[in-house]
Short mmCIF file of C-alpha atoms and ligand atoms in Angstrom, two decimals:
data_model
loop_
_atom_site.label_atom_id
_atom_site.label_comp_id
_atom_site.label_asym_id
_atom_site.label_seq_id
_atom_site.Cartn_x
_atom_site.Cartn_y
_atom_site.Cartn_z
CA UNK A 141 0.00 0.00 0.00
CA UNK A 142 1.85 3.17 -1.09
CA UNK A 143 -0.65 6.10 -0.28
CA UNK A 144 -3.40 6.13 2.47
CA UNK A 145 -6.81 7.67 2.05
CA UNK A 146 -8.77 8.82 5.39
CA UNK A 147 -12.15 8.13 5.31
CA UNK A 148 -14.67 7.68 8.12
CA UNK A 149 -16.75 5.31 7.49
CA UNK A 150 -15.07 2.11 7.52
CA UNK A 151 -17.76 0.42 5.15
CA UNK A 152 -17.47 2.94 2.17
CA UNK A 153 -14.20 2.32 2.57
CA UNK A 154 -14.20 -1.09 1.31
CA UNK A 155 -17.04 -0.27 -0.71
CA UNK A 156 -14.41 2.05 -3.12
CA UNK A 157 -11.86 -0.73 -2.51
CA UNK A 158 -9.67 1.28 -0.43
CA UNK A 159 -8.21 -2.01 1.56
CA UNK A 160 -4.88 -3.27 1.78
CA UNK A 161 -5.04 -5.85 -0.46
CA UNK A 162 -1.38 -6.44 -0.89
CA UNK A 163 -1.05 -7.12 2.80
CA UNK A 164 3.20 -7.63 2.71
CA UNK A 165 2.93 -5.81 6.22
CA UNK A 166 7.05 -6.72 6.15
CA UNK A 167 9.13 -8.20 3.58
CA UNK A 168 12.47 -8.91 2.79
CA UNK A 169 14.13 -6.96 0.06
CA UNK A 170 17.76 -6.24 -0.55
CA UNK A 171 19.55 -3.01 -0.67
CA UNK A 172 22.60 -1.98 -1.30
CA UNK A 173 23.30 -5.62 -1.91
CA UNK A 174 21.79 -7.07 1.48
CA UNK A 175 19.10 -8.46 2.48
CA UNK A 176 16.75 -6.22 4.97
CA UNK A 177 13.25 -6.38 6.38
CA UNK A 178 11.69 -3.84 5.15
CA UNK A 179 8.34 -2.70 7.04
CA UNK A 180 4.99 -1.07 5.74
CA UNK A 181 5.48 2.26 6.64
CA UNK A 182 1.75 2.23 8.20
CA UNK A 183 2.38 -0.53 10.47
CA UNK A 184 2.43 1.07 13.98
CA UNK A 185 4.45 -0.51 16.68
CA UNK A 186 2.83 -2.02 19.50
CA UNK A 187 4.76 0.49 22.09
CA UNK A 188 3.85 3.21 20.21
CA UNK A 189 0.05 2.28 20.85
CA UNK A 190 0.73 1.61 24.15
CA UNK A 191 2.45 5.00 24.34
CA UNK A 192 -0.38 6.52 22.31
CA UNK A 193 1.93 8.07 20.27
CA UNK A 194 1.12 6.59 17.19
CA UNK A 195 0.33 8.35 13.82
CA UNK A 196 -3.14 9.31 12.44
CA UNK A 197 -2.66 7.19 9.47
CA UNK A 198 -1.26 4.05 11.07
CA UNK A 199 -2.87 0.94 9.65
CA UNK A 200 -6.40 0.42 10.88
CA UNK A 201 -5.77 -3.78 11.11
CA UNK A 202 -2.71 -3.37 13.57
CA UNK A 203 -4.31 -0.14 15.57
CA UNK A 204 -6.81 -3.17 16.42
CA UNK A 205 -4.90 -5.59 17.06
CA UNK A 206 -2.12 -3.55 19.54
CA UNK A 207 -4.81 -2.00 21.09
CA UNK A 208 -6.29 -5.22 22.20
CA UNK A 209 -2.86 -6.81 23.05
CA UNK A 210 -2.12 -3.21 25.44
CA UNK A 211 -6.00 -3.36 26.62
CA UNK A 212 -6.79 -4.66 30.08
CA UNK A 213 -9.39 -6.11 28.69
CA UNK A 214 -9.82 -7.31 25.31
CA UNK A 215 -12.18 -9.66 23.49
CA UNK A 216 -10.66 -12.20 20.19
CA UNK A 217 -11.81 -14.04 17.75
CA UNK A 218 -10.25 -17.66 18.07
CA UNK A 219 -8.09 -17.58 15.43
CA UNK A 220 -6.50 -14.49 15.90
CA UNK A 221 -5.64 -15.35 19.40
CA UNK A 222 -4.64 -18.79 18.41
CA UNK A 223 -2.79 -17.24 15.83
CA UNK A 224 -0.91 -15.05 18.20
CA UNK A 225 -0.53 -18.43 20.76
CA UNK A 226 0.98 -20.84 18.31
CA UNK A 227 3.62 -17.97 16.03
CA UNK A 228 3.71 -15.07 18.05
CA UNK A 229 3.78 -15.93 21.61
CA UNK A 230 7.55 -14.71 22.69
CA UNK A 231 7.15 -11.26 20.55
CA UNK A 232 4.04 -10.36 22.94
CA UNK A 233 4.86 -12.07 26.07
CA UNK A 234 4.63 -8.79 27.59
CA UNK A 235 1.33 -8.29 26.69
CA UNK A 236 0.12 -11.94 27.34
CA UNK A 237 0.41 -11.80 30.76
CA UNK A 238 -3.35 -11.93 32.00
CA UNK A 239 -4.64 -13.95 35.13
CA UNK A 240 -7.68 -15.13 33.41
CA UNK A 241 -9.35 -15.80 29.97
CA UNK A 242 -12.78 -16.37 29.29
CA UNK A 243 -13.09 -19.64 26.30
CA UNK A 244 -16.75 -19.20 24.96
CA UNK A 245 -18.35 -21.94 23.17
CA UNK A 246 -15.85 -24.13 24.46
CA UNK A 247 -17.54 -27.42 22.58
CA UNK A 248 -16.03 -26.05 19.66
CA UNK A 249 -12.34 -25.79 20.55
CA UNK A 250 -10.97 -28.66 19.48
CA UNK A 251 -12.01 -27.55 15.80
CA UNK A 252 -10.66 -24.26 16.43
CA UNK A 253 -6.97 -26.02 17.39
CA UNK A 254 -6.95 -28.71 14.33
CA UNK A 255 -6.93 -25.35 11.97
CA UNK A 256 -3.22 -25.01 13.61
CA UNK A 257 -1.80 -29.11 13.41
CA UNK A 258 -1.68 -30.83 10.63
CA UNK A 259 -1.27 -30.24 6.84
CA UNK A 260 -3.95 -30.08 4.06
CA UNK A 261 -2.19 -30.55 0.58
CA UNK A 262 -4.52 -29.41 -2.35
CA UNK A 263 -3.46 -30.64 -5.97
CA UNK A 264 -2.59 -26.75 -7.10
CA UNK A 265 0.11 -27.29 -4.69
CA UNK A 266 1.35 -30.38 -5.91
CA UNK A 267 1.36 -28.95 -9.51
CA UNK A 268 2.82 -25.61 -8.42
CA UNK A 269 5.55 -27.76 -6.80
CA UNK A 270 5.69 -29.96 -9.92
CA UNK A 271 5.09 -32.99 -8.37
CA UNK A 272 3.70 -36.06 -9.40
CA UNK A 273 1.18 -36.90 -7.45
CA UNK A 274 1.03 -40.80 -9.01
CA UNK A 275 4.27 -40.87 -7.19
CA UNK A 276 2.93 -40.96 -3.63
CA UNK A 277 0.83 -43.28 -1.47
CA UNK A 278 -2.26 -41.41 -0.37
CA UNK A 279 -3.16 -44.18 2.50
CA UNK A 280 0.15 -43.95 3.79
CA UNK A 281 1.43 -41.51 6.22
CA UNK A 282 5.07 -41.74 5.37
CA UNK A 283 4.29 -41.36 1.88
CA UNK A 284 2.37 -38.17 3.38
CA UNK A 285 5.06 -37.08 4.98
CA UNK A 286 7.12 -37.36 2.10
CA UNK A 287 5.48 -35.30 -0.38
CA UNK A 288 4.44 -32.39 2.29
CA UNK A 289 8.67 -32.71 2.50
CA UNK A 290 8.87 -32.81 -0.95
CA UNK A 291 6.63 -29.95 -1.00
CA UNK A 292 8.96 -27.81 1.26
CA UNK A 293 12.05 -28.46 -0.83
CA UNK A 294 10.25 -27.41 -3.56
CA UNK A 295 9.41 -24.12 -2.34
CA UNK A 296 13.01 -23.44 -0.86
CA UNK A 297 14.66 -24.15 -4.12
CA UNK A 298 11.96 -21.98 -5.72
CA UNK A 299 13.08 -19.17 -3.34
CA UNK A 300 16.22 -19.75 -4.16
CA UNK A 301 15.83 -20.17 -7.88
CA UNK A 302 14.19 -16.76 -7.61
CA UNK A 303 16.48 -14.98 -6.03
CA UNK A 304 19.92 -15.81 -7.62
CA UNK A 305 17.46 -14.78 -10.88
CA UNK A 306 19.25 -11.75 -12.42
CA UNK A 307 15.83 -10.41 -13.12
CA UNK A 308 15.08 -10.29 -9.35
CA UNK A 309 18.84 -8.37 -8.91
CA UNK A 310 16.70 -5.59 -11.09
CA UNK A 311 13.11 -5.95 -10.38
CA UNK A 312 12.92 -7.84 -7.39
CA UNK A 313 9.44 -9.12 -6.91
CA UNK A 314 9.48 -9.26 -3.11
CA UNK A 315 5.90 -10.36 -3.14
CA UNK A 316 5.68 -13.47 -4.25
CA UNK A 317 8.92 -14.62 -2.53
CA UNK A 318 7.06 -14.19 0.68
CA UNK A 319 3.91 -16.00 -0.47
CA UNK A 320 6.64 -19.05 -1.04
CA UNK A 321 8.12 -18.51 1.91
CA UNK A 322 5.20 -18.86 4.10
CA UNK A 323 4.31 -21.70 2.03
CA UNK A 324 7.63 -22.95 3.11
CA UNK A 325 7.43 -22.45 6.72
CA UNK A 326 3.61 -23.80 6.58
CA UNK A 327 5.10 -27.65 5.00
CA UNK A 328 8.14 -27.41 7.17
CA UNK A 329 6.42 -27.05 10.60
CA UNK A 330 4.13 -29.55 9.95
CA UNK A 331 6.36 -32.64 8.88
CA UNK A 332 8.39 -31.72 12.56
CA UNK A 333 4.45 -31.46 14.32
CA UNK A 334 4.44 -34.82 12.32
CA UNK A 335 7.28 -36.63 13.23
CA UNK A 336 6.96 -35.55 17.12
CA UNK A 337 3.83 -38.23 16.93
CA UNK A 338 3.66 -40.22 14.57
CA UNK A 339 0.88 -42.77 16.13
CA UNK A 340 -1.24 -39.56 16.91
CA UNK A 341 -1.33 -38.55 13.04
CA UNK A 342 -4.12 -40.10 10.31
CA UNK A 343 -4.37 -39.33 6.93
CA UNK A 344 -7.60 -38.96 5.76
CA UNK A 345 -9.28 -40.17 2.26
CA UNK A 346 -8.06 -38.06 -0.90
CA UNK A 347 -10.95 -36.02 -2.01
CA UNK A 348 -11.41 -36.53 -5.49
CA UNK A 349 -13.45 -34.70 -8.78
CA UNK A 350 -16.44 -36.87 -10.34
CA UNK A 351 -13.68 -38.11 -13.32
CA UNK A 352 -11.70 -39.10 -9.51
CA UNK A 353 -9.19 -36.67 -9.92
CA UNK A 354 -6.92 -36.12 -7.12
CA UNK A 355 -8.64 -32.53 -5.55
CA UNK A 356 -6.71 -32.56 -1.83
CA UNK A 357 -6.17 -34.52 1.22
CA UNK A 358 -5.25 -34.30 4.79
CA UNK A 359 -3.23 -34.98 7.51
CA UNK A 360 -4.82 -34.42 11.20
CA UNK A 361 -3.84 -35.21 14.12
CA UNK A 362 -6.17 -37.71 16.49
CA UNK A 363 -5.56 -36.43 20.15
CA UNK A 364 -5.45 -32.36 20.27
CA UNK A 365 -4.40 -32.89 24.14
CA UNK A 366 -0.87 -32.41 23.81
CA UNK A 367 -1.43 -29.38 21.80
CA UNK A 368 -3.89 -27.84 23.81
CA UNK A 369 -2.32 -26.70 26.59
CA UNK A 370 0.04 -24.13 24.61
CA UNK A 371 -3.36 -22.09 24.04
CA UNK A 372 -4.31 -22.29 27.50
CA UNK A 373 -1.40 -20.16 29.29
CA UNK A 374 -3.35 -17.86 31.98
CA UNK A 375 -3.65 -18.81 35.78
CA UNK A 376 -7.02 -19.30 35.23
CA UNK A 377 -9.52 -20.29 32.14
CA UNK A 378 -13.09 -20.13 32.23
CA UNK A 379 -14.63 -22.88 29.33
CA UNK A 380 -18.14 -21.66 28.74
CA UNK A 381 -20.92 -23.95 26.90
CA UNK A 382 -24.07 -25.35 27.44
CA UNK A 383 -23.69 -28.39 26.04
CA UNK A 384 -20.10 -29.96 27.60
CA UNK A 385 -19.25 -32.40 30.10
CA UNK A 386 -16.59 -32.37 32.58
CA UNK A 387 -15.18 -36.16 31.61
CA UNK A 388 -15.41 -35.61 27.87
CA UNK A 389 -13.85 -32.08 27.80
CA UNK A 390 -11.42 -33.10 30.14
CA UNK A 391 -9.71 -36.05 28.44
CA UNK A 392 -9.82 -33.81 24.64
CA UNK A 393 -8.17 -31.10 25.86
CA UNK A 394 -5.43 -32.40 28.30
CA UNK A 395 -7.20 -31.74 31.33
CA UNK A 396 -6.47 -32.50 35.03
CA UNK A 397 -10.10 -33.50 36.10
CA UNK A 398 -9.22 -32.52 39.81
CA UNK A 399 -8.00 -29.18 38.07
CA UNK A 400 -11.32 -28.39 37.22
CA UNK A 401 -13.79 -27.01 39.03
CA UNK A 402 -17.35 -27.85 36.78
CA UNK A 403 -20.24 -25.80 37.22
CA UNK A 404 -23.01 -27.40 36.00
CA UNK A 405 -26.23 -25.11 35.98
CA UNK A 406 -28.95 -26.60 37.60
CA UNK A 407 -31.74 -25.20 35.47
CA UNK A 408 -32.38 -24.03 32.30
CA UNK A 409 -33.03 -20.21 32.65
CA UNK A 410 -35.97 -20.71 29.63
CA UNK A 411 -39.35 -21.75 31.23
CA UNK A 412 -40.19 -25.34 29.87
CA UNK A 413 -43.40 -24.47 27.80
CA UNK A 414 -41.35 -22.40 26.11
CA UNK A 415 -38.48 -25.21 24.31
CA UNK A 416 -40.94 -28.08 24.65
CA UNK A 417 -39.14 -31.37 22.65
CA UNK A 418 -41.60 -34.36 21.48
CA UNK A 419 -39.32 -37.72 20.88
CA UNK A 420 -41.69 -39.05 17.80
CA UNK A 421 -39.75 -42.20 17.95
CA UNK A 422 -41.14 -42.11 14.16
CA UNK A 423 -38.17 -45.15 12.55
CA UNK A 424 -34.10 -45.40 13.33
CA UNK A 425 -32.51 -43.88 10.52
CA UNK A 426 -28.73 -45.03 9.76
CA UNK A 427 -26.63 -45.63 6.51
CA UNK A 428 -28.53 -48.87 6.10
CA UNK A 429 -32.26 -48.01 6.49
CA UNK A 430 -34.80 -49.36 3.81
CA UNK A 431 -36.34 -46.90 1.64
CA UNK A 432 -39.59 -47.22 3.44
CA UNK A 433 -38.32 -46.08 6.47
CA UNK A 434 -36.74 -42.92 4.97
CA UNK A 435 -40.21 -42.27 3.41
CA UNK A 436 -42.07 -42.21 6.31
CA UNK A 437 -40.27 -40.08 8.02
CA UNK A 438 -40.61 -37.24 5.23
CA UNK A 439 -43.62 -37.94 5.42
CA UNK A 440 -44.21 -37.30 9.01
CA UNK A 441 -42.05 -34.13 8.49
CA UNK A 442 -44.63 -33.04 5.84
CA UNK A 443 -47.98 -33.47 8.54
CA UNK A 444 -45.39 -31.58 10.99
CA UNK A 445 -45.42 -28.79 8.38
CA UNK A 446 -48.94 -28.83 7.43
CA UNK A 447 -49.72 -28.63 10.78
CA UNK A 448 -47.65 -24.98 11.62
CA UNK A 449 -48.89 -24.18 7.78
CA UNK A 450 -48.58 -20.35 9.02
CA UNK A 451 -45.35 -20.06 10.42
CA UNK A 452 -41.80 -20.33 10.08
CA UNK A 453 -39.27 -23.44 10.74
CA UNK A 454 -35.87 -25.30 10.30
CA UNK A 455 -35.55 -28.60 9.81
CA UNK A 456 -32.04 -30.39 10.82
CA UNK A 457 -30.68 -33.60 9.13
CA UNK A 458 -26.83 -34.97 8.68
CA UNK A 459 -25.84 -34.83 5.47
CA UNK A 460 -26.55 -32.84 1.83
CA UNK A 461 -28.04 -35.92 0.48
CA UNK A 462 -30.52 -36.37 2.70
CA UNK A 463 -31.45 -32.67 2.58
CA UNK A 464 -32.13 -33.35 -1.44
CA UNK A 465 -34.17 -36.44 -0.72
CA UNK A 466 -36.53 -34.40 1.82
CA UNK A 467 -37.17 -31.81 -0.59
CA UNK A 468 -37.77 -34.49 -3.65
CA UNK A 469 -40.43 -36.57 -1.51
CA UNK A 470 -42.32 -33.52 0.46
CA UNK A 471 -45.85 -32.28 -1.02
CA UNK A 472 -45.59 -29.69 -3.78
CA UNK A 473 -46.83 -26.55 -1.39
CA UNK A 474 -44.48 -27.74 1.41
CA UNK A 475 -41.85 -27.98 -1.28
CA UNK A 476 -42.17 -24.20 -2.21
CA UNK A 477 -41.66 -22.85 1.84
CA UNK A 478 -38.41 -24.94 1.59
CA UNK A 479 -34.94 -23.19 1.62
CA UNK A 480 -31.65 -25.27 1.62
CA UNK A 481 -29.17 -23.60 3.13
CA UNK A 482 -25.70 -24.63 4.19
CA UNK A 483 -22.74 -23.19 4.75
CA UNK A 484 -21.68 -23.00 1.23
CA UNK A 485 -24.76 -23.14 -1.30
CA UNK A 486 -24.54 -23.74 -5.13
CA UNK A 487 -26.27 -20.32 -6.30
CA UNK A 488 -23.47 -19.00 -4.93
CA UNK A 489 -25.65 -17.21 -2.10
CA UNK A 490 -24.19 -17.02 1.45
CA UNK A 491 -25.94 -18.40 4.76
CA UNK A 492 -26.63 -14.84 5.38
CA UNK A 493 -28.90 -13.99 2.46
CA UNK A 494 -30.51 -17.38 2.33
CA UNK A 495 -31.72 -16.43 5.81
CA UNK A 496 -32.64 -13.41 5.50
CA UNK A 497 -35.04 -13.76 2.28
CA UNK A 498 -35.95 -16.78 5.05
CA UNK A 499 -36.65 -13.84 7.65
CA UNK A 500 -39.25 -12.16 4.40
CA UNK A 501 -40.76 -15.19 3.77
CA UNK A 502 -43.96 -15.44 6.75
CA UNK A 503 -44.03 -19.17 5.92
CA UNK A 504 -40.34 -20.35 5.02
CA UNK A 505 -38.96 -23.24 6.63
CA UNK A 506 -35.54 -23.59 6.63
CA UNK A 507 -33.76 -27.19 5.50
CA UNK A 508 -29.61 -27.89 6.57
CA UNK A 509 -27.22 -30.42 7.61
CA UNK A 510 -24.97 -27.40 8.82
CA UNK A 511 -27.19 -25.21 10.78
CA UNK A 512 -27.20 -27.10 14.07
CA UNK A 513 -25.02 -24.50 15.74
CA UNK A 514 -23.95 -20.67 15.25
CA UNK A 515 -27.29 -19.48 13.68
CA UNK A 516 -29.87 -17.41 16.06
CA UNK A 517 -33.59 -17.83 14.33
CA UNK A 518 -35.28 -15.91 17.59
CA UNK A 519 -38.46 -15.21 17.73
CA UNK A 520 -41.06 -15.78 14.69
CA UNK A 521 -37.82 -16.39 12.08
CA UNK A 522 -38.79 -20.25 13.31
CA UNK A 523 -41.50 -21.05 16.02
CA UNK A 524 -41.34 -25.10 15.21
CA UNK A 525 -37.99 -27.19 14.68
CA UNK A 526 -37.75 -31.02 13.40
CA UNK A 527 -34.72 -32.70 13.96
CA UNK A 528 -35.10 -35.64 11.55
CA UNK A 529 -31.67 -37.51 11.73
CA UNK A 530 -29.22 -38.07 13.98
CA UNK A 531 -26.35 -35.96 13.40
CA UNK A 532 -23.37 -38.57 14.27
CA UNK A 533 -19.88 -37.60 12.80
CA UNK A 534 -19.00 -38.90 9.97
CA UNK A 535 -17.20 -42.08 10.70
CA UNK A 536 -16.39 -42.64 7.11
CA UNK A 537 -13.80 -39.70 7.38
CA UNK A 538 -10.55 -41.66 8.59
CA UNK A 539 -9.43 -39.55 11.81
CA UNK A 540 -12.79 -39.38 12.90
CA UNK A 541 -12.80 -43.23 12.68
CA UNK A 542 -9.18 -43.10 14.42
CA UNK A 543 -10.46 -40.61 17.11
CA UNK A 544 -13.54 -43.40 17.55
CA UNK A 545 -11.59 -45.99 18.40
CA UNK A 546 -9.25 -44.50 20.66
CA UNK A 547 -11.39 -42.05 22.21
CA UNK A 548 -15.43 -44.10 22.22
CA UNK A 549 -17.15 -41.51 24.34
CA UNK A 550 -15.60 -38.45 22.17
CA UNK A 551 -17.80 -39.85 19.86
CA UNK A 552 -20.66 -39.96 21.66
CA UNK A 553 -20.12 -36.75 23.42
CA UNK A 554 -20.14 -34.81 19.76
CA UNK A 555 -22.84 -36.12 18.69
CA UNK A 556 -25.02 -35.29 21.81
CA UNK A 557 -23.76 -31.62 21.52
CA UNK A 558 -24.63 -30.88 18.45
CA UNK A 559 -27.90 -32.50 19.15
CA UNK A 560 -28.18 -30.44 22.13
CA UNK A 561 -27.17 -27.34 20.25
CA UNK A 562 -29.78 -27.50 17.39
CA UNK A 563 -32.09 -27.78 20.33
CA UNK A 564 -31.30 -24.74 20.41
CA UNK A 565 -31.53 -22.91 17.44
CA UNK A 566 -34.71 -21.25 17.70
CA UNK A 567 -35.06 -20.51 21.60
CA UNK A 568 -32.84 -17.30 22.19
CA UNK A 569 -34.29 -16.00 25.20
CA UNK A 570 -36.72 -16.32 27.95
CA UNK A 571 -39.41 -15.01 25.79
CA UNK A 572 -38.73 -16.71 22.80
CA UNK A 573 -40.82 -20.32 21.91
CA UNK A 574 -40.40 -23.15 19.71
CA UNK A 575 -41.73 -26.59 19.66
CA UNK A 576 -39.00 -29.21 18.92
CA UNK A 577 -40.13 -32.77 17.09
CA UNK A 578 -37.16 -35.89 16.85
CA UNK A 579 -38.30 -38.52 14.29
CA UNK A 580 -35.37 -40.42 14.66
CA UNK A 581 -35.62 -43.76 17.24
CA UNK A 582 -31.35 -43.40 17.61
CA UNK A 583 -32.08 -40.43 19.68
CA UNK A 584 -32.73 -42.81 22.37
CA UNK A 585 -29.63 -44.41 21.65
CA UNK A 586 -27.84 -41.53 22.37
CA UNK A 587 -29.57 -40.06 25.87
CA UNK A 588 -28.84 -43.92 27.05
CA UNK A 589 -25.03 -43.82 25.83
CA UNK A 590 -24.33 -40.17 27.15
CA UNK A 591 -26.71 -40.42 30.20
CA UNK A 592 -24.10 -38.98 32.55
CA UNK A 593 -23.03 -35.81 30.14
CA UNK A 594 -26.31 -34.30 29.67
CA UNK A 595 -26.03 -31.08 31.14
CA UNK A 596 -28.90 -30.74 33.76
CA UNK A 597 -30.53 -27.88 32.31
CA UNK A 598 -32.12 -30.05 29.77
CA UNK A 599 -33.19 -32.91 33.05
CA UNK A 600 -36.87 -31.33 32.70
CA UNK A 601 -37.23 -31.02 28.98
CA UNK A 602 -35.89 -34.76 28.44
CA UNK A 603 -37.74 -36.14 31.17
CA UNK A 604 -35.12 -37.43 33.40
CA UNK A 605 -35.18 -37.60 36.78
CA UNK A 606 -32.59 -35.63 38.88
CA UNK A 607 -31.25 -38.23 41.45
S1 LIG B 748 0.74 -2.86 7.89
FE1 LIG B 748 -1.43 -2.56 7.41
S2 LIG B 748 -1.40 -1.13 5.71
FE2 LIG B 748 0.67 -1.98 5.82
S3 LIG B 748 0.70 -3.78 4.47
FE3 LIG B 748 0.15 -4.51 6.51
S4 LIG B 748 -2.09 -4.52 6.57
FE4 LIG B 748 -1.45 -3.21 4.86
#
């Protein structure tokens, strides 16, 4: 970014395209025939924000950030703070130093943490590296390791290729040397993550194109506990989540049990008429049900919709597929207050604008596999929810399979909270209503299995006695 323009409102902004879109914030260039960092010369320094003497035109994205890092307070998004907790830890240690932080949505941590281990390779990569992917064994994870090796060699002797160029001696292009040498770093750090536990690495399936071309793959590891810790640094942390159990959350994320002090609350703060759940017990759907089965379930979910003909729903299910099939089997005027909507759609339209033309539609009825947790339909945007499948992980995906085995009541645990979250979905406050329907019998199978996680504010709206 060479000039600045200052402009109030942030949104117009962006609007005319004034954002920093080649983002080098420092790079490497030589001068005078050696090599020097060379920094933005908006980038403040965090002691000058501390010392508020920093210029009016310093860069808005770092004013943010230092000011949070210098606040006694501040409030993150997880992956800038994990960002900051796996690279940049030493650099702000001075600003790190807090007695407490505050994890919300805890359930979803271990997600957050898997975007920092492992290695997803994507076949762009493998061609920009001019590799042959044929070469390598993609059910192996030494061949893995291998190629994300091979992949770091082949950036560092781009690098180097580049910059003994005599074309980069006169027009050094210090832009895309740093995109390769992130790259770089990115490969290298994960074959040592790798290596440092081996048994706790899987690879998972290749995915492939419909001609079953090679698209990407990756490597993950199984157990997050020995990473975990390195995020948690503060004397104290406070997990917060209505749908985690001490045992569960203790053994994922490297946990002393006696360490923890669990507060489980007692009561739901919603008043039971209010999130009212009816197990319909309608047929146990798995990979293997008959066709039958499946039917009769749609068409229980079609009655269920006929029957709140005047208002606005969501109806939850596990996978894309079986989204599709609902829609194909439900009656034609049911069909046409449908809206699929997942995280990423087809038309191109976000989650965001397929719920709100949802919000102008007085009859609409919302239909995902993806919106069982992070969406907030208060009020009338849905007054009647129908879970209609299970939502168990995937246990075709390999480290999920891995994480089974080794872990069997992770398994159950995640698929209780994200049943407990889409619970959820439509009750956001003590005012708000919903009636909740389950079709599927393996709910059962899952309040039996996880009968000691279920947090007790949901005792009185399952039906089970507190002992
Ligand atoms: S410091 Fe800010 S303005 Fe400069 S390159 Fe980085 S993001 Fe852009």
């Amino acid at each position: 970014m060479m000039e600045s323009e200052k402009v109030d409102n942030t949104r117009r902004a962006m609007r005319w395209g004034l954002t920093c879109d080649k983002g080098q914030c420092q790079e490497k260039i030589i001068k005078n025939g050696k090599e020097i960092v060379e920094v933005c010369k908006f980038k403040p320094t965090i002691k000058q924000v501390d010392e508020h003497t920093q210029n009016t035109e310093s860069c808005h994205y770092y004013l943010q950030k230092y000011d949070a890092l210098v606040s006694k307070h501040s409030l993150w998004n997880y992956h800038a703070f994990f960002q900051i907790m796996k690279f940049n830890k030493k650099l702000f240690e001075d600003y790190l130093n807090r007695k407490v932080s505050i994890f919300d949505e805890a359930h979803k941590i271990e997600d957050q943490i898997m975007q920092f281990i492992g290695f997803d390779i994507f076949n762009g990569q493998i061609d920009e590296c001019n590799l042959n992917s044929g070469k390598y064994d993609f059910s192996d994870l030494d061949s893995m390791v291998q190629l994300i090796d091979d992949i770091a060699y082949s950036y560092a002797k781009k690098i180097k290729d580049i910059k003994e160029n005599d074309s980069f001696q006169r027009e050094p292009d210090y832009e895309s040397i740093t995109r390769l040498e992130r790259r770089y770093d990115r490969a290298a750090q994960a074959k040592i993550d790798i290596l440092t536990g081996k048994d706790n690495f899987v690879v998972n399936d290749p995915v492939r194109d419909l001609s079953g071309n090679f698209r990407s793959i990756s490597v993950k590891p199984i157990d997050v506990s020995s990473f975990a810790n390195s995020f948690f640094t503060t004397e104290y942390q406070i997990f917060m989540s209505a749908t985690i159990d001490r045992f569960s959350f203790c053994e994922n994320m490297g946990l002393i049990q006696d360490d923890v002090a669990f507060i489980d609350t007692p009561k739901s703060p919603f008043p039971l008429d209010n999130r009212r759940i009816d197990l319909l017990n309608i047929k146990r759907l798995s990979y293997g049900s008959t066709e039958s089965d499946e039917l009769e379930v749609i068409k229980v979910i079609d009655r269920i919709m006929d029957e709140h003909s005047g208002e606005r729903g969501l109806i939850l299910t596990s996978s894309v597929p079986r989204c599709q099939k609902i829609l194909r089997y439900l009656s034609p005027k049911n069909t046409r207050r449908i809206r699929i909507c997942h995280s990423y759609n087809q038309d191109g339209k976000t989650q965001d604008e397929i719920i709100s033309e949802h919000a102008s539609d007085p009859t609409g009825v919302l239909l995902s596999s993806s919106l069982w947790e992070g969406v907030d339909l208060k009020d009338d945007l849905s007054r009647f929810q129908i879970i209609a499948k299970v939502p168990y992980p995937n246990y075709k995906e390999k480290r999920t399979k891995a994480k089974m085995d080794k872990f069997p009541l992770w398994y159950t645990s995640q698929t209780l909270t994200k049943l407990l979250q889409g619970f959820g979905r439509s009750i956001r406050s003590e005012n708000d209503w919903a009636k909740t329907y389950v079709l599927d019998t393996a709910v059962n199978n899952v309040f039996f299995k996880a009968q000691k996680m279920i947090p007790h504010a949901y005792y009185d709206v399952l039906g089970i006695e507190n002992q």
